[in-house]
CSV table of C-alpha atoms in Angstrom, one decimal:
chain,number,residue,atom,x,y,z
A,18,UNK,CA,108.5,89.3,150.6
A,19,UNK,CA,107.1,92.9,150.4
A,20,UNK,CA,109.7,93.6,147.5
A,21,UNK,CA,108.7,90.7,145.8
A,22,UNK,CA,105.0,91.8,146.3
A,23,UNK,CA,105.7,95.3,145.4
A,24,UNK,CA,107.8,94.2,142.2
A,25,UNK,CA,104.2,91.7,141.2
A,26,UNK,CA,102.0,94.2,141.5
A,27,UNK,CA,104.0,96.3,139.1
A,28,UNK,CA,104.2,93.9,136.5
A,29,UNK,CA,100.5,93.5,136.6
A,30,UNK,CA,100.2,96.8,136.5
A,31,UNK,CA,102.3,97.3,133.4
A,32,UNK,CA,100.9,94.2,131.7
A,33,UNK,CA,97.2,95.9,132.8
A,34,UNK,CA,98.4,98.8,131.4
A,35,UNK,CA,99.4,97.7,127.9
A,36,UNK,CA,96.6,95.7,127.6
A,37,UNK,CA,94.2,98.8,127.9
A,38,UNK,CA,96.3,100.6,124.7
A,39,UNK,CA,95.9,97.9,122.5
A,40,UNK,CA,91.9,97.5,123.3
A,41,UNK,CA,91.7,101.4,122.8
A,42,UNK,CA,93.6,100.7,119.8
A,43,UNK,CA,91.3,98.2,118.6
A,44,UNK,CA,88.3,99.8,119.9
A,45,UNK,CA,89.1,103.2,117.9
A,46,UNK,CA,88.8,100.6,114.7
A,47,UNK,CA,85.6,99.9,115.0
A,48,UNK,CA,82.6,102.0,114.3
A,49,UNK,CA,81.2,104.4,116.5
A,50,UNK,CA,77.6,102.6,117.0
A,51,UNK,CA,79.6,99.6,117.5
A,52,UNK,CA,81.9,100.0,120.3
A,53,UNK,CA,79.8,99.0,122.8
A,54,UNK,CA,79.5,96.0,121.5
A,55,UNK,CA,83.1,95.3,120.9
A,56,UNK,CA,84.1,95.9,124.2
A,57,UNK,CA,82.0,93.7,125.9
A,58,UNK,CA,83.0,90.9,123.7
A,59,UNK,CA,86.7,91.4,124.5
A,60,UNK,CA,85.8,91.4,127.9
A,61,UNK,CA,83.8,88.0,127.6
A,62,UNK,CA,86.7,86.4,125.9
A,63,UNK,CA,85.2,86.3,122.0
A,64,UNK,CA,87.1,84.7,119.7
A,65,UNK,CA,89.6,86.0,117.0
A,66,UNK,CA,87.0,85.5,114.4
A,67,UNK,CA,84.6,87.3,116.0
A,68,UNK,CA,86.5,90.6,116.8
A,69,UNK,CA,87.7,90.3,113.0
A,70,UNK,CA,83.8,90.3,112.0
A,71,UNK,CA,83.6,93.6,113.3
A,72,UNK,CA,87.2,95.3,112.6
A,73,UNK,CA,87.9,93.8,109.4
A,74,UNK,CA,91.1,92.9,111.0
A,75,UNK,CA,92.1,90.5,113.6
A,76,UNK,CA,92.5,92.3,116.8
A,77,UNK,CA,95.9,92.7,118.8
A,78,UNK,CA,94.3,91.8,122.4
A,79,UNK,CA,95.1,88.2,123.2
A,80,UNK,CA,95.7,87.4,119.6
A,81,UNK,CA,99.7,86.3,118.8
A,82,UNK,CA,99.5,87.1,115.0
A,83,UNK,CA,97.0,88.0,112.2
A,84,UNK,CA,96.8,84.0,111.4
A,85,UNK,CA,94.8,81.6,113.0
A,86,UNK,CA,95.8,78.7,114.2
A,87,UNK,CA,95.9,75.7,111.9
A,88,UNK,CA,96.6,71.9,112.3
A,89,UNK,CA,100.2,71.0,111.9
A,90,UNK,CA,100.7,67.6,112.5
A,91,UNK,CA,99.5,64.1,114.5
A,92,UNK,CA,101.3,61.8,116.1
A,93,UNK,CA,100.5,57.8,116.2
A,94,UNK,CA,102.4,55.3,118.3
A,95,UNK,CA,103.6,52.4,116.1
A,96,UNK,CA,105.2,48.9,116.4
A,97,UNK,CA,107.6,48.7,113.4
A,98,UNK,CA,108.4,52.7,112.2
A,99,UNK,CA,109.6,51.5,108.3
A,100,UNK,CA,106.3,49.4,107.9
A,101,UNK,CA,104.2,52.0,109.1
A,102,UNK,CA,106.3,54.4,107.1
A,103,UNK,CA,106.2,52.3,103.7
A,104,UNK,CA,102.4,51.8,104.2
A,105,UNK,CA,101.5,55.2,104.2
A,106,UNK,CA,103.9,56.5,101.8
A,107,UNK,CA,102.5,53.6,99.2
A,108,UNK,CA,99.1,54.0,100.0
A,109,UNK,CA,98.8,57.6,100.5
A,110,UNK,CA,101.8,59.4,98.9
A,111,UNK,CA,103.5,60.3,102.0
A,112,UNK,CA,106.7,61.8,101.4
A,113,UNK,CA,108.7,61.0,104.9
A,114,UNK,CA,111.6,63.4,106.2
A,115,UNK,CA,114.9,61.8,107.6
A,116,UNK,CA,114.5,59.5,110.9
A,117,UNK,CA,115.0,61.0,114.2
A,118,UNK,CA,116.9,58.4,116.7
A,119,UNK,CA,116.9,59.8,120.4
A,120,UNK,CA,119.5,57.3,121.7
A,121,UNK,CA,118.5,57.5,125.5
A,122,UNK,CA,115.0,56.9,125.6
A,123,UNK,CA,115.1,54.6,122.0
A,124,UNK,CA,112.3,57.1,120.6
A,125,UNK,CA,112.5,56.9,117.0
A,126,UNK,CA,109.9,59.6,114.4
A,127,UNK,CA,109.8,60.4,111.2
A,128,UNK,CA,106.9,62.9,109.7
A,129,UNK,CA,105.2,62.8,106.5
A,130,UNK,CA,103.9,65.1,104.4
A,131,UNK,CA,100.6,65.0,102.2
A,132,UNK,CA,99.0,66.5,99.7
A,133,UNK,CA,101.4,70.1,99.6
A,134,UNK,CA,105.0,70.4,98.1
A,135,UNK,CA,107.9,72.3,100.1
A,136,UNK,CA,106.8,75.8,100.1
A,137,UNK,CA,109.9,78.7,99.1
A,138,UNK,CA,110.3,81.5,101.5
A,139,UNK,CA,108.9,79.5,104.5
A,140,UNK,CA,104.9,79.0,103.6
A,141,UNK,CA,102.7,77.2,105.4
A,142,UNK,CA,102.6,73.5,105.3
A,143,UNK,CA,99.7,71.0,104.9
A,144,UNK,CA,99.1,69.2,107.7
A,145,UNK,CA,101.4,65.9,108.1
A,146,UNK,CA,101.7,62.4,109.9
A,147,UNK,CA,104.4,61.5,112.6
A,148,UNK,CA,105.0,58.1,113.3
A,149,UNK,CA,106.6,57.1,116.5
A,150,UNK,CA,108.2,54.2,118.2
A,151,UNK,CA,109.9,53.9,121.1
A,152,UNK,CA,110.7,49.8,123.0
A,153,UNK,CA,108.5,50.8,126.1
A,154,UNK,CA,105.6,51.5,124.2
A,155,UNK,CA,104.0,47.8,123.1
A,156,UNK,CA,100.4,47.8,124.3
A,157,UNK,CA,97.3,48.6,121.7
A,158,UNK,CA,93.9,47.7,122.4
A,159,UNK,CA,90.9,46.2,120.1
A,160,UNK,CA,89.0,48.3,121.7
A,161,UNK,CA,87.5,51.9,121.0
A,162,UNK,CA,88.5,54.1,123.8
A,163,UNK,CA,88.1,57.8,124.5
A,164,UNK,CA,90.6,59.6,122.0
A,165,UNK,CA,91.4,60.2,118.7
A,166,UNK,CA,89.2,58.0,116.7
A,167,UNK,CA,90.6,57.5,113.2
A,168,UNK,CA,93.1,59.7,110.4
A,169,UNK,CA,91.0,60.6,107.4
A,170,UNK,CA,92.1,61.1,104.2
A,171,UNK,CA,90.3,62.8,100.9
A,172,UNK,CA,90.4,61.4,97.4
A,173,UNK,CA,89.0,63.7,94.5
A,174,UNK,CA,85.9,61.5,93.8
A,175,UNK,CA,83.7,58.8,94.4
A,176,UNK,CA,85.7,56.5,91.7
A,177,UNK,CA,88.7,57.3,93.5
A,178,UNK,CA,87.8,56.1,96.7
A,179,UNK,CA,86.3,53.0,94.8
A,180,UNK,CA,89.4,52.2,93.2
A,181,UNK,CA,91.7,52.5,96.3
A,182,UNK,CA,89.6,50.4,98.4
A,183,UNK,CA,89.6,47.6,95.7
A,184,UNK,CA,93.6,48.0,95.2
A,185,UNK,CA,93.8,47.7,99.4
A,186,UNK,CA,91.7,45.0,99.6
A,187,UNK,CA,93.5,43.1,96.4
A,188,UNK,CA,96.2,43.8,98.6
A,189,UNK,CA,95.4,42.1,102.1
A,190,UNK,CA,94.7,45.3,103.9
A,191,UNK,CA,91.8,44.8,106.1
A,192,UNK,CA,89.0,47.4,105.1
A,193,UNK,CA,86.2,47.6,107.8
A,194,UNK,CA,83.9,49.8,106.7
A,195,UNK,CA,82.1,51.1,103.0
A,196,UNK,CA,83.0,52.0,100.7
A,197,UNK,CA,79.2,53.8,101.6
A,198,UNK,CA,77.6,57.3,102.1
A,199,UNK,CA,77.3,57.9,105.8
A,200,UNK,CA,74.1,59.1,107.7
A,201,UNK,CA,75.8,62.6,108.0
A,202,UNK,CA,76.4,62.8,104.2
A,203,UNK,CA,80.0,61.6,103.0
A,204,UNK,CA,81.1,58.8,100.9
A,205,UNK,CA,83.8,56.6,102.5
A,206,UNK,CA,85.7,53.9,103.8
A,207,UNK,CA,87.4,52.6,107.1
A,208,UNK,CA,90.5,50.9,106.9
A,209,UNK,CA,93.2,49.0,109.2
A,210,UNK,CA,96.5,50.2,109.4
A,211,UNK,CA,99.9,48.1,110.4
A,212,UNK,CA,99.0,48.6,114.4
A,213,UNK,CA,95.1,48.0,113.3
A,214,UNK,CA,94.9,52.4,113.7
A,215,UNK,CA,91.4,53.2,111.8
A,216,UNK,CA,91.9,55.4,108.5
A,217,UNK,CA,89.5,56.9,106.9
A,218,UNK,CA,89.4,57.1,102.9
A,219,UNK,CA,86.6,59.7,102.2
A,220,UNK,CA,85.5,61.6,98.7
A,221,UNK,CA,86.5,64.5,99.1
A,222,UNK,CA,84.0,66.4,96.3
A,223,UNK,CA,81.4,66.2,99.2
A,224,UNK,CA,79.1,69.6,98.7
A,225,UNK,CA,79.5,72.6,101.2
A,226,UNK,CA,76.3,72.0,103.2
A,227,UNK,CA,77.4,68.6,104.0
A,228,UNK,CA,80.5,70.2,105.1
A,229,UNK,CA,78.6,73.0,107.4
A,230,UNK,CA,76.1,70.7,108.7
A,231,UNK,CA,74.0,73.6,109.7
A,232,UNK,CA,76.5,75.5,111.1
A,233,UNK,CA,75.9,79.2,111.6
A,234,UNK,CA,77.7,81.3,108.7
């Protein structure tokens, strides 16, 4: 036990150790008047957009790369995966990969991509869609609950959303909500989809204080 104690404390004090270069690395980075500063927002856990506020680059303590992190996909339980698939590739221009079949548990996905073409050299993606099924899950509920509350996607313009709305509708899809401005500023619509999930249709031209909402800049 007192080798295995011995062998801990070591590794923290490496791990302490290289974590006291690559402050004083960062530190060195910023300016003299500064420094102060910047140290005791590393040691209250500031964010990678704050330390980059005051190195002009993002800072190597904590941080796993120069990029931040960005949304890559969500995942919805669904009843039938090929309906679900065909609605939102009609609807929406999805552009669905090959299916996944995990024969022991039944889990079936496929993911769709929006909005971005295949990128060469390994870009980043727009975010995307995975659909899911699998024969134990069967239960939805009419009800909102506590979780994700609806998938929102942006049109270029007001007409646009005007004009999908009237082709879903004409269609038999059940549209809830709008088309309407909301109290917060954006002009959109709430629709049902195959399991009843809540999608949003929203113009997407909305100005940038709508967008901030009085956010700090």
């Amino acid at each position: 036990m007192f080798a295995r104690a011995t062998t801990s404390l070591a590794l923290l004090s490496a791990a302490c150790d290289a974590w006291l270069v690559r402050t004083s690395r960062a530190v060195l980075s910023v300016r003299d008047g500064e420094r102060g500063d910047y140290l005791r927002r590393v040691l209250a856990g500031a964010s990678m957009t704050e330390m980059t506020e005051m190195t002009g680059a993002p800072p190597t303590v904590g941080a796993p790369g120069p990029a931040a992190p960005r949304i890559d996909h969500v995942a919805l339980w669904v009843a039938d995966l090929a309906a679900s698939r065909d609605f939102y590739r009609h609807w929406f221009d999805g552009r669905p990969n090959g299916e996944y079949h995990n024969p022991r548990t039944g889990l079936r996905t496929c993911i769709l991509r929006f909005g971005d073409l295949p990128r060469a050299g390994g870009g980043p993606r727009g975010a995307r869609l995975e659909l899911m099924t699998r024969p134990d899950v069967t239960t939805a509920t009419a009800v909102e609950l506590l979780g994700w509350a609806h998938l929102s996607f942006a049109l270029p313009s007001r007409p646009r959303v005007d004009a999908l709305v009237r082709h879903l509708a004409e269609a038999g899809v059940p549209v809830v909500d709008g088309p309407r401005v909301t109290g917060d500023g954006y002009y959109e619509a709430v629709l049902l989809d195959p399991d009843g999930n809540r999608v949003e249709v929203v113009a997407g031209d909305y100005p940038e204080e709508v967008a901030l909402r009085g956010a700090a800049s």
